[in-house]
XYZ file of C-alpha atoms in Angstrom:
761
model
C 108.111 82.645 79.995
C 111.805 81.071 79.412
C 113.589 83.419 77.644
C 112.168 85.968 80.672
C 113.825 82.945 83.055
C 117.084 82.697 80.750
C 117.347 86.363 81.312
C 117.365 86.136 85.342
C 119.733 84.091 85.503
C 121.947 85.479 83.063
C 122.078 89.102 85.277
C 122.829 86.909 88.693
C 125.232 85.343 87.229
C 127.568 88.630 86.479
C 126.221 90.664 89.212
C 128.743 91.404 91.745
C 129.730 88.677 94.215
C 131.473 90.974 96.530
C 130.489 91.596 100.087
C 128.276 94.967 100.530
C 127.918 94.814 104.288
C 123.817 95.832 103.580
C 121.606 93.403 105.089
C 118.347 92.282 103.491
C 115.107 89.463 104.258
C 112.392 92.586 104.513
C 115.310 95.174 105.480
C 118.452 96.651 103.484
C 120.402 98.017 106.885
C 120.452 96.990 110.163
C 122.223 99.033 112.811
C 125.691 97.858 113.429
C 128.962 98.990 115.652
C 128.711 102.452 113.540
C 125.247 103.298 115.376
C 124.012 104.665 118.803
C 124.244 101.477 121.309
C 120.519 101.757 121.281
C 119.320 101.470 117.930
C 122.015 98.441 116.775
C 120.340 95.284 115.460
C 117.172 97.693 114.261
C 116.573 98.835 110.861
C 117.510 101.767 109.394
C 114.866 103.803 107.421
C 114.292 107.624 106.479
C 112.883 109.522 109.737
C 109.663 109.913 110.722
C 108.661 108.045 107.709
C 109.367 111.274 105.586
C 111.823 110.849 102.390
C 112.403 114.100 101.080
C 114.160 114.073 97.448
C 115.382 116.697 95.355
C 115.557 116.144 91.253
C 118.199 117.301 88.430
C 117.335 120.322 86.783
C 117.986 118.670 83.022
C 116.317 116.101 80.894
C 116.678 112.445 81.470
C 117.240 112.274 77.266
C 116.032 113.405 74.322
C 112.695 111.406 74.467
C 112.242 111.703 78.658
C 112.290 115.453 79.674
C 113.056 116.609 83.329
C 109.357 117.244 84.185
C 108.875 113.488 82.837
C 111.348 111.853 85.071
C 109.931 113.937 87.976
C 106.275 112.429 87.340
C 108.022 108.975 86.907
C 110.039 109.315 90.149
C 106.679 110.632 91.691
C 105.002 107.838 90.436
C 107.467 104.876 91.429
C 107.379 106.044 95.127
C 103.641 106.873 95.086
C 103.454 103.267 94.392
C 105.644 102.149 98.147
C 103.551 105.357 100.320
C 99.645 103.650 99.235
C 100.418 100.605 100.917
C 97.406 100.835 103.210
C 99.097 99.567 106.560
C 102.370 101.374 106.078
C 102.773 104.951 107.607
C 105.332 106.367 104.746
C 104.755 109.419 102.463
C 107.447 111.344 99.978
C 107.989 114.856 99.518
C 109.374 116.391 96.445
C 111.533 119.630 97.738
C 112.451 120.914 94.715
C 114.734 120.987 91.115
C 118.467 121.221 92.024
C 120.434 124.821 91.226
C 122.079 123.316 88.458
C 122.089 120.486 85.873
C 123.891 117.728 87.175
C 126.542 116.590 84.704
C 129.821 115.112 83.904
C 131.177 118.549 84.147
C 130.668 118.918 87.674
C 130.326 115.488 89.014
C 133.841 113.617 89.985
C 134.802 110.487 91.874
C 136.368 109.751 95.215
C 136.987 106.788 96.876
C 134.116 105.324 94.661
C 131.978 108.052 95.873
C 130.318 110.940 93.234
C 131.914 114.362 94.387
C 128.580 116.200 93.527
C 127.815 119.829 93.387
C 126.975 121.308 96.562
C 123.329 121.105 96.973
C 123.270 117.682 96.261
C 125.596 116.535 98.732
C 125.172 114.885 102.254
C 124.604 117.613 104.593
C 123.185 120.491 102.455
C 119.304 120.062 102.813
C 119.014 118.092 106.006
C 118.433 114.104 105.160
C 117.492 113.866 101.586
C 117.335 111.869 98.311
C 119.353 112.837 95.483
C 117.481 111.959 91.979
C 120.265 112.280 88.861
C 119.259 112.734 84.938
C 122.634 111.326 83.514
C 121.523 112.430 79.846
C 124.235 111.106 77.912
C 125.263 108.791 80.122
C 129.163 110.673 81.302
C 128.567 110.034 85.184
C 127.594 106.646 84.473
C 131.377 106.354 83.132
C 132.636 107.626 85.375
C 131.434 105.537 88.193
C 131.371 102.051 86.338
C 134.106 102.924 83.985
C 134.284 104.056 79.736
C 131.761 102.606 77.915
C 129.388 101.800 80.915
C 126.618 104.011 79.614
C 126.013 101.778 76.169
C 122.729 100.653 75.993
C 124.249 96.774 75.593
C 125.159 97.565 79.386
C 121.617 98.713 80.498
C 120.495 95.338 82.439
C 122.888 95.977 85.340
C 124.255 99.827 84.394
C 120.579 101.550 83.908
C 120.808 103.425 87.356
C 122.913 103.892 89.912
C 122.069 103.883 93.867
C 123.346 103.838 97.114
C 123.242 105.144 100.917
C 126.042 107.455 101.360
C 125.289 108.972 104.754
C 123.886 108.132 108.071
C 122.752 109.183 110.893
C 123.840 107.601 114.318
C 120.686 107.142 115.431
C 120.028 104.454 113.116
C 118.313 107.026 110.092
C 119.420 107.361 106.095
C 121.013 111.052 106.085
C 121.763 111.097 102.102
C 120.744 108.272 99.452
C 122.476 109.307 95.255
C 120.492 108.141 92.337
C 121.684 108.200 88.874
C 119.666 107.070 86.074
C 121.496 106.284 82.819
C 119.830 108.779 80.296
C 121.112 105.558 77.452
C 118.680 103.286 78.534
C 115.599 104.436 78.783
C 113.186 104.940 75.945
C 109.824 105.311 77.487
C 108.516 106.396 80.674
C 107.220 102.853 81.494
C 110.151 101.536 81.110
C 111.534 104.205 83.403
C 108.898 103.474 86.233
C 109.635 99.897 85.898
C 113.413 100.111 87.034
C 112.529 102.959 89.575
C 110.118 101.332 91.566
C 112.716 98.224 92.518
C 115.663 100.861 93.100
C 113.260 102.936 95.168
C 112.124 99.866 97.011
C 115.739 99.746 97.997
C 116.462 103.338 98.513
C 113.263 102.886 101.319
C 114.950 100.422 103.102
C 113.551 97.542 101.716
C 115.758 94.458 101.164
C 115.647 91.623 99.102
C 112.781 88.765 99.830
C 112.966 85.383 98.632
C 109.081 84.262 97.643
C 108.309 81.515 95.159
C 111.463 80.955 93.643
C 109.972 78.570 91.034
C 109.404 81.995 88.810
C 113.379 81.755 88.783
C 114.523 78.531 88.625
C 111.239 76.759 86.562
C 110.796 74.239 89.316
C 107.773 73.185 90.380
C 106.124 74.774 86.948
C 105.055 78.072 86.877
C 101.751 79.398 87.277
C 100.253 82.381 86.842
C 99.305 82.345 90.721
C 103.268 81.751 91.079
C 104.000 85.581 89.134
C 100.956 87.302 91.314
C 103.119 86.156 94.669
C 106.691 86.779 92.896
C 107.680 90.130 95.041
C 109.153 93.123 93.101
C 112.020 92.960 95.680
C 113.267 89.600 94.954
C 116.857 89.793 94.100
C 115.905 88.965 90.139
C 113.699 90.875 88.080
C 114.720 91.100 85.006
C 115.622 94.358 82.577
C 112.716 95.621 80.964
C 112.575 96.456 77.860
C 109.441 96.246 76.088
C 107.276 94.661 78.720
C 107.429 96.847 81.577
C 105.122 97.254 84.245
C 102.703 94.665 82.934
C 101.259 94.395 86.364
C 102.709 97.116 88.439
C 101.269 96.212 91.703
C 103.178 95.584 95.256
C 102.654 91.947 96.155
C 101.893 90.765 99.861
C 105.764 90.044 100.269
C 106.525 93.937 99.669
C 103.526 95.759 101.412
C 103.978 93.510 104.115
C 108.147 94.618 104.012
C 107.414 98.125 103.636
C 104.535 97.975 106.766
C 107.382 96.106 108.858
C 109.941 99.576 108.480
C 107.357 101.896 108.507
C 104.202 100.357 110.436
C 101.044 102.203 111.344
C 100.406 102.036 114.868
C 98.329 104.420 117.837
C 101.120 106.746 118.417
C 101.990 108.151 114.700
C 98.560 107.573 112.675
C 97.387 111.168 114.660
C 99.987 112.820 112.203
C 98.775 111.615 108.661
C 95.180 113.752 106.925
C 92.676 111.835 107.808
C 92.146 108.758 104.758
C 90.726 105.684 104.639
C 93.866 104.369 103.493
C 95.893 103.884 106.241
C 94.986 100.864 108.067
C 96.158 100.187 111.678
C 98.632 97.437 112.711
C 95.894 95.933 114.211
C 94.757 94.615 110.832
C 97.150 92.236 110.023
C 99.405 89.504 111.346
C 102.760 89.093 113.009
C 104.906 86.100 113.515
C 107.889 85.852 115.456
C 109.998 83.639 116.734
C 113.294 81.591 116.489
C 114.889 79.104 114.456
C 117.135 76.614 116.282
C 119.402 74.078 116.277
C 118.924 70.899 118.106
C 121.181 72.495 120.686
C 118.906 75.170 121.185
C 121.076 77.911 119.332
C 119.822 80.555 117.063
C 120.140 79.373 113.715
C 120.772 82.215 110.686
C 119.843 81.623 107.043
C 116.613 80.009 106.628
C 113.858 81.428 104.570
C 110.668 81.681 106.797
C 107.881 81.797 104.582
C 104.092 82.000 105.971
C 101.171 81.389 103.810
C 97.755 82.154 103.475
C 95.674 78.943 103.720
C 92.990 80.085 101.248
C 89.710 79.791 102.462
C 88.102 78.255 99.197
C 91.005 75.648 97.862
C 91.914 75.009 102.036
C 95.944 75.029 100.335
C 98.576 77.540 101.425
C 98.353 80.526 98.794
C 100.893 81.189 96.280
C 99.668 84.797 95.994
C 99.781 85.661 99.734
C 103.008 84.737 100.697
C 105.302 86.948 103.159
C 108.663 86.101 103.885
C 111.915 86.792 106.580
C 115.410 85.060 106.468
C 116.371 84.237 110.320
C 119.395 86.021 111.686
C 118.023 89.572 109.147
C 119.205 91.597 112.347
C 122.078 90.248 113.070
C 125.538 90.769 111.018
C 126.480 89.145 108.727
C 130.626 89.909 107.886
C 131.120 90.914 110.794
C 135.199 89.617 110.327
C 137.770 87.155 111.798
C 141.311 86.673 112.675
C 142.674 86.028 109.447
C 141.138 88.181 106.618
C 140.602 90.926 109.539
C 137.810 93.194 110.612
C 137.828 95.994 108.331
C 137.150 96.099 104.140
C 139.160 97.962 102.025
C 138.573 101.483 103.198
C 138.897 101.012 106.406
C 135.359 100.886 107.446
C 134.664 98.338 110.307
C 132.999 95.140 108.637
C 130.004 94.853 111.597
C 129.240 98.589 110.959
C 125.688 97.164 110.454
C 123.737 94.292 111.941
C 123.367 93.381 115.658
C 125.458 91.682 117.623
C 122.995 90.203 120.182
C 123.103 86.588 119.820
C 119.707 86.523 120.566
C 119.371 88.228 117.257
C 121.250 85.120 115.460
C 118.354 82.939 114.366
C 115.531 85.853 115.045
C 112.952 85.900 112.314
C 109.898 88.243 112.165
C 107.022 87.801 109.824
C 105.098 90.981 110.371
C 102.262 92.863 107.997
C 101.044 89.050 107.256
C 97.676 90.029 105.241
C 93.757 88.467 106.455
C 91.546 88.120 102.906
C 89.753 90.982 102.743
C 86.424 90.922 104.857
C 87.655 88.303 107.205
C 88.467 88.547 110.845
C 90.627 85.571 110.900
C 92.683 82.873 108.655
C 94.700 80.231 108.622
C 98.676 80.058 107.585
C 100.970 77.813 106.595
C 104.204 78.356 108.034
C 107.146 76.567 106.362
C 111.098 76.805 105.651
C 113.637 76.866 102.764
C 117.341 77.362 102.065
C 118.346 80.377 100.516
C 119.489 80.540 97.405
C 123.257 80.665 97.999
C 123.913 82.628 94.490
C 121.924 85.490 96.336
C 124.872 86.920 97.737
C 126.790 90.166 97.081
C 124.364 92.820 95.705
C 121.791 90.404 95.268
C 121.520 89.332 98.917
C 118.992 87.773 100.541
C 119.408 87.284 104.330
C 122.522 88.198 106.627
C 124.510 86.270 105.306
C 126.857 88.395 102.612
C 129.255 85.758 101.843
C 126.688 83.339 100.177
C 124.166 81.425 101.840
C 124.475 78.213 104.262
C 122.467 75.345 103.559
C 120.098 74.967 106.757
C 120.679 71.812 109.110
C 117.924 69.548 109.530
C 114.182 69.690 108.706
C 110.796 71.084 109.273
C 107.710 69.816 108.367
C 105.189 72.359 107.692
C 102.958 73.732 109.729
C 99.684 75.495 109.974
C 98.694 77.975 111.943
C 94.624 77.909 112.403
C 92.163 80.820 113.429
C 94.332 83.792 113.869
C 92.181 87.029 114.197
C 93.374 90.008 113.208
C 96.286 91.917 115.446
C 97.826 88.680 116.377
C 101.313 88.719 117.596
C 102.438 84.967 117.762
C 105.116 83.663 118.838
C 106.406 80.395 117.297
C 109.903 78.852 117.616
C 111.204 76.546 114.694
C 112.866 73.904 116.385
C 114.747 72.144 113.190
C 114.163 68.024 113.433
C 117.431 65.943 112.949
C 119.917 69.314 113.050
C 123.808 69.708 114.299
C 123.588 69.181 118.026
C 126.664 69.360 120.445
C 130.141 70.610 117.739
C 133.072 69.223 117.691
C 136.247 70.422 118.778
C 140.041 69.619 118.280
C 140.471 73.416 119.025
C 137.747 74.551 120.859
C 140.264 76.130 123.507
C 142.925 77.196 121.420
C 144.122 80.890 121.028
C 146.620 82.629 119.340
C 148.622 82.939 121.653
C 148.002 79.096 122.954
C 147.892 77.474 120.022
C 147.081 73.186 120.252
C 150.019 71.303 119.076
C 148.812 69.951 116.123
C 148.097 65.799 115.763
C 150.579 64.076 115.222
C 149.558 61.715 112.786
C 148.610 65.460 110.714
C 145.323 64.888 110.599
C 141.866 66.221 112.741
C 138.566 66.578 112.494
C 136.972 69.853 114.574
C 133.670 72.149 113.663
C 133.440 75.604 114.646
C 130.664 75.741 116.867
C 130.037 78.914 118.337
C 129.969 82.471 116.793
C 133.170 84.262 116.184
C 135.072 80.995 117.110
C 138.601 80.410 115.151
C 140.886 77.461 115.435
C 144.353 77.459 115.942
C 147.068 74.866 115.884
C 151.170 74.656 115.929
C 153.894 72.818 114.758
C 157.406 72.613 113.975
C 158.500 73.684 110.740
C 161.965 73.209 109.675
C 163.936 75.793 106.823
C 163.621 75.402 103.298
C 160.701 73.444 103.399
C 156.652 74.115 101.752
C 153.572 72.883 103.434
C 150.207 72.990 102.229
C 147.261 73.243 105.401
C 143.856 71.412 103.496
C 140.882 71.949 105.173
C 137.583 70.397 103.664
C 134.047 71.715 104.925
C 131.435 69.031 104.984
C 127.850 68.628 106.241
C 125.474 66.679 108.913
C 126.563 63.253 106.680
C 130.593 64.425 106.091
C 130.137 64.953 102.398
C 132.257 67.808 100.862
C 130.704 70.767 100.805
C 130.660 74.248 100.250
C 127.429 75.593 101.425
C 128.606 75.660 105.180
C 131.842 76.587 106.643
C 133.405 78.916 104.188
C 137.044 78.129 105.611
C 139.738 81.327 106.094
C 143.525 79.779 106.813
C 145.630 81.654 108.009
C 149.380 81.090 109.261
C 151.912 83.209 111.300
C 155.238 82.643 113.000
C 156.022 82.142 116.221
C 157.272 85.711 116.981
C 153.998 87.326 115.197
C 152.443 89.537 118.174
C 148.863 88.291 118.667
C 146.654 90.421 116.885
C 148.507 90.900 114.069
C 147.623 90.070 109.985
C 148.539 86.143 109.005
C 151.168 85.835 107.389
C 150.431 84.218 104.604
C 146.167 83.591 104.283
C 143.595 82.198 101.905
C 140.179 82.576 100.739
C 137.392 79.406 100.651
C 137.541 76.928 97.950
C 140.118 78.003 96.582
C 140.948 74.434 95.033
C 139.483 72.693 92.076
C 138.122 69.811 94.471
C 134.505 70.373 95.965
C 134.525 72.036 99.283
C 139.027 72.429 99.662
C 140.172 75.011 100.697
C 144.170 75.236 100.533
C 146.570 77.367 102.578
C 150.230 77.591 100.839
C 153.332 78.329 102.791
C 157.124 78.395 102.275
C 159.775 78.482 105.687
C 162.684 80.341 105.360
C 164.127 79.235 108.699
C 163.484 77.099 111.868
C 160.057 77.783 113.201
C 156.665 77.428 115.430
C 154.157 77.978 112.945
C 150.703 78.409 113.765
C 147.806 78.152 111.546
C 144.597 79.907 112.035
C 140.992 77.797 110.870
C 138.291 80.423 110.803
C 135.175 81.219 108.879
C 134.998 83.779 105.920
C 131.514 85.090 107.350
C 132.966 85.333 110.980
C 130.355 82.798 111.644
C 130.477 79.964 113.839
C 127.594 77.761 114.323
C 127.023 73.669 115.681
C 126.903 72.872 111.388
C 130.395 73.693 110.879
C 132.272 71.006 110.711
C 135.561 70.157 108.794
C 138.136 67.638 108.109
C 141.674 68.987 107.882
C 144.791 67.741 106.874
C 148.955 69.588 106.906
C 150.902 67.675 104.289
C 154.566 68.515 105.352
C 157.978 66.839 104.379
C 160.243 67.290 107.534
C 163.278 65.078 106.642
C 164.651 62.594 104.512
C 166.996 59.635 105.776
C 169.659 59.626 104.891
C 170.231 62.783 103.984
C 172.799 61.753 102.043
C 172.901 59.212 99.521
C 174.719 57.202 97.122
C 174.086 57.489 93.364
C 170.751 55.559 92.202
C 170.912 53.087 94.508
C 168.830 52.035 97.449
C 165.778 54.059 99.404
C 165.215 56.803 101.137
C 162.219 57.594 103.880
C 160.704 60.707 104.305
C 159.048 61.630 107.594
C 156.359 63.911 107.326
C 152.756 64.714 108.299
C 149.963 63.913 106.659
C 151.088 61.286 103.833
C 148.100 59.020 102.081
C 148.804 56.629 99.472
C 147.895 58.736 97.068
C 150.744 60.905 97.489
C 153.224 61.012 95.410
C 156.935 62.091 94.900
C 159.495 63.296 92.304
C 163.252 64.144 93.446
C 164.592 66.241 91.562
C 161.956 66.114 89.061
C 162.281 62.693 88.415
C 159.744 60.561 89.593
C 160.258 58.210 92.508
C 158.895 55.160 93.540
C 156.576 54.387 96.282
C 157.313 51.469 98.284
C 155.399 52.117 101.250
C 153.634 54.791 103.350
C 152.315 55.681 106.442
C 150.574 58.876 107.886
C 153.914 60.374 109.335
C 156.377 58.243 106.457
C 157.198 57.120 103.650
C 160.085 54.649 101.784
C 160.803 55.923 98.688
C 162.952 54.286 96.229
C 165.916 56.172 94.854
C 165.834 57.331 90.380
C 169.305 56.836 88.725
C 170.428 60.808 89.686
C 173.708 62.177 89.192
C 175.955 63.251 92.045
C 174.213 66.490 93.437
C 172.325 67.761 96.059
C 168.136 67.762 95.411
C 164.772 69.148 96.316
C 162.224 66.267 97.549
C 158.167 67.362 95.898
C 155.710 65.656 97.319
C 151.876 65.329 95.854
C 148.519 64.186 96.861
C 147.038 62.859 93.388
C 143.571 63.255 94.968
C 143.267 66.802 95.821
C 146.392 68.383 95.251
C 147.959 69.589 98.256
C 151.865 69.924 97.647
C 154.650 70.023 100.173
C 158.502 70.012 99.849
C 161.701 70.195 101.130
C 164.413 72.092 99.072
C 168.265 70.979 98.695
C 167.635 68.244 101.471
C 169.017 65.302 99.802
C 172.739 64.521 98.575
C 173.520 62.481 96.076
C 176.869 61.341 96.018
C 179.341 64.428 96.475
C 180.790 65.388 93.494
C 184.010 66.262 95.119
C 184.301 63.586 97.307
C 187.724 61.835 97.689
C 188.939 58.447 98.683
C 191.933 57.488 100.431
C 194.003 54.413 100.957
C 193.654 53.147 104.553
C 194.812 49.699 104.147
C 197.677 48.643 101.379
C 196.583 44.958 101.607
C 199.922 43.826 99.951
C 202.473 41.332 102.157
C 204.739 41.079 99.585
C 204.871 38.559 97.643
C 201.499 35.946 97.020
C 201.648 32.903 96.718
C 199.875 31.862 93.091
C 195.893 30.099 94.475
C 196.458 32.051 97.455
C 194.365 34.935 99.652
C 196.039 38.276 100.216
C 196.938 38.094 104.149
C 195.540 41.798 104.090
C 192.189 43.190 102.377
C 192.486 46.434 100.560
C 190.704 49.290 103.060
C 189.617 52.806 101.893
C 187.574 55.651 103.360
C 185.643 57.845 101.526
C 185.362 61.552 102.522
C 183.112 64.477 101.420
C 184.152 67.284 100.814
C 183.574 68.910 103.663
C 186.392 65.910 105.253
C 183.041 63.843 106.518
C 182.932 60.061 106.035
C 180.422 59.359 103.371
C 177.933 56.302 104.432
C 176.268 54.452 101.428
C 179.000 55.456 98.927
C 179.495 53.153 95.913
C 182.797 52.326 95.478
C 184.183 50.689 92.734
C 187.171 48.085 93.131
C 188.556 46.474 89.692
C 191.151 44.256 89.648
C 193.251 43.600 86.795
C 193.961 40.697 85.372
C 190.948 39.500 85.361
C 192.016 36.207 86.711
C 192.195 38.084 90.406
C 188.810 37.016 92.284
C 187.526 39.864 94.690
C 186.379 38.063 97.885
C 183.692 40.626 98.407
C 182.249 39.294 95.528
C 184.207 36.528 93.701
C 184.615 38.605 90.051
C 187.362 40.988 89.101
C 184.517 43.756 89.385
C 183.150 44.843 92.250
C 180.219 47.694 93.819
C 180.744 47.531 97.519
C 178.786 50.499 99.370
C 181.015 52.394 102.497
C 179.295 51.554 105.986
C 178.718 54.256 108.594
C 182.111 55.186 108.796
C 182.318 55.920 105.364
C 184.411 52.675 104.933
C 185.219 49.915 102.086
C 187.439 46.977 101.493
C 188.201 43.904 99.519
C 190.662 40.554 99.587
C 191.819 39.446 96.646
C 192.460 35.876 95.179
C 196.072 36.270 93.405
C 195.800 33.684 90.970
C 198.318 34.493 87.905
C 201.907 35.312 88.036
C 203.530 39.204 87.867
C 201.644 42.007 88.963
C 198.381 42.161 90.066
C 196.517 45.443 90.716
C 193.379 46.332 92.641
C 191.990 49.625 92.226
C 188.974 51.162 94.125
C 188.125 54.693 92.325
C 184.351 56.654 93.179
C 182.332 58.261 90.859
C 183.790 61.594 89.829
C 187.322 59.570 89.384
C 188.533 59.721 92.289
C 191.065 56.649 92.667
C 193.408 54.717 94.649
C 195.176 51.194 94.117
C 197.663 48.605 95.460
C 199.727 45.957 93.712
C 199.967 42.151 94.320
C 203.431 40.216 93.334
C 202.017 36.499 92.538
C 204.751 33.634 92.372
C 204.528 30.277 92.654
C 204.301 28.409 95.520
C 208.216 27.779 97.478
C 208.425 23.604 98.424
C 210.384 23.166 101.384
C 209.621 18.938 101.373
C 212.176 16.782 99.261
C 211.539 13.217 98.483
C 212.103 9.978 100.556
C 214.893 8.088 99.715
C 214.558 5.019 97.188
C 213.997 1.088 98.915
C 217.230 -0.644 99.874
C 216.938 -4.253 100.163
C 219.315 -6.683 102.012
């Protein structure tokens, strides 16, 4: 048992996880914008409940002839047509006129180009079954080597619907069997049973998921209720068809699509096989938020209360995911509303808001011979790993954890033919959403908060938040959005943020200039958008959901991490501090100037005081990084340290002829430092140096002083002369530019004479 579980989990991890625009939880495809308005939101199925199919002319392989393969196809279809409450039949229309092979098949835009009689429109609405003897067609479709037996767990069967009637019916489907994968007809039947269910219009279903997870311990009853159309069934090797019977959930699914009714029962040959809808039970309603909004993506399970044990049955269980008729990924303004081929993303799935939380459990069986029964109704999350080709429910881009909780209830004494309404109100679910950008539109975005931090939610379907801020040229910034759950914990099972940015000149409705997919950060629940500006502009930031969705539990915490300016923009070499202005700063922010780490002295949301590291004169980038989330921001060529071409000019020579020894010069030496463009340089270091060393500069008391220029770019100092003769004071810059003056020291000249000596008479 453990080996099977391990195999299923392996298959899950390698399954294609992209958006496939399919819908499930009992139904494979739902009509949307690509169909007549009258059928939108309704399941797509084969017209009149009849599947016509044509089979290939050749053999499947050396062990399985074409006739053997035809019988396996008929057997697989028969398992579905024999469901007692399904008005479904199949017709083998005949054999194709050629042996379809790699010699007469090509690939165009991901679709096989088949011979004329095998293509859509050739013989009405039908299924083409191809026996790929040798695997050439499989290699063509998936790539060279794909048909190798080691790839059979994923490449044994190719199946898809490639044509639809606008009134909500399948028009053509293709099924290709890789002849390199099947050694027996039993193995072939095992693969065909599930694929045929899919091509009949039945989607994947989640019942008794513990068969996959092992929690709780798996019992034989769990296996007996594990649906054939569970997304994980594993690849059959030597244990094929250990039990070929459809499960209760499978029978309910095909009966819901092709019900036997009073209107169509007369079209069928008389037979006790066909039981009308009046022999089963139907339960339907909406799963609801506290606000009354429909909640999509909740797996609703109905289990028969075993009349012998009084316990919910593990064998008789039927499920449906709420919102299964509503469209999943309908697109958003950031990633667009069409796929890579240009097809609308909402071409499948209804757009009626009432379908958003709707579920329907039809074909729920009663115990044999019993006129009534009781059922337990419970809810559970859809495994978020069931996405892409394994999607269960309307959310193709991973499932959403339900909001709130619901205690299972038992509905008693339900009679055959009952049609019970049951709305499920999720207790403790998200109520009225918080909107920071409630009234924003791309053409009228809201001003982003001054702090650069905000909290909001995408609380209604299709809503996108738009914010704007002024960005300077030559800046890079990060928009950081963390999806959170009801407890404000980061999560990846609620909102899947799609982020975009536009210039002010971009027209409304245009694609985002820069966009990012959900959870591109290594931090849980965090999505980044990183952009660089080339000119001053008003930037608009948009936040949407990757599914095109919106619901009360789609909350997020956001931040713009942006550095706007450095004050002063010109600083002296290796001296002092600068202030960095911006948005979204936290204590986790680190700064590097020219790649050299700088010490952050203080920080608030909008400014940081940074100590300058020792740097040579030049122009430098200032780079910021959040050490916790990894968000980055930068200002390019934003800070000038000194000026390699600066010059110093002498404003006042300071000399006043001879200076008496022990006296201070009557005039100070005053200089100005000019940048290369002629503007005064404030904060520039000027070295005043006196010779001989006996000269004391009044600015610092020594013979050497480092003096910083004031706002006018000036610096000055007087000189105390203590040596006779020439005394020189030089003012210089680090780049060598210098000026000097000389003072002449001389002994003091006396003008007072001695009194005459006393005389006595």
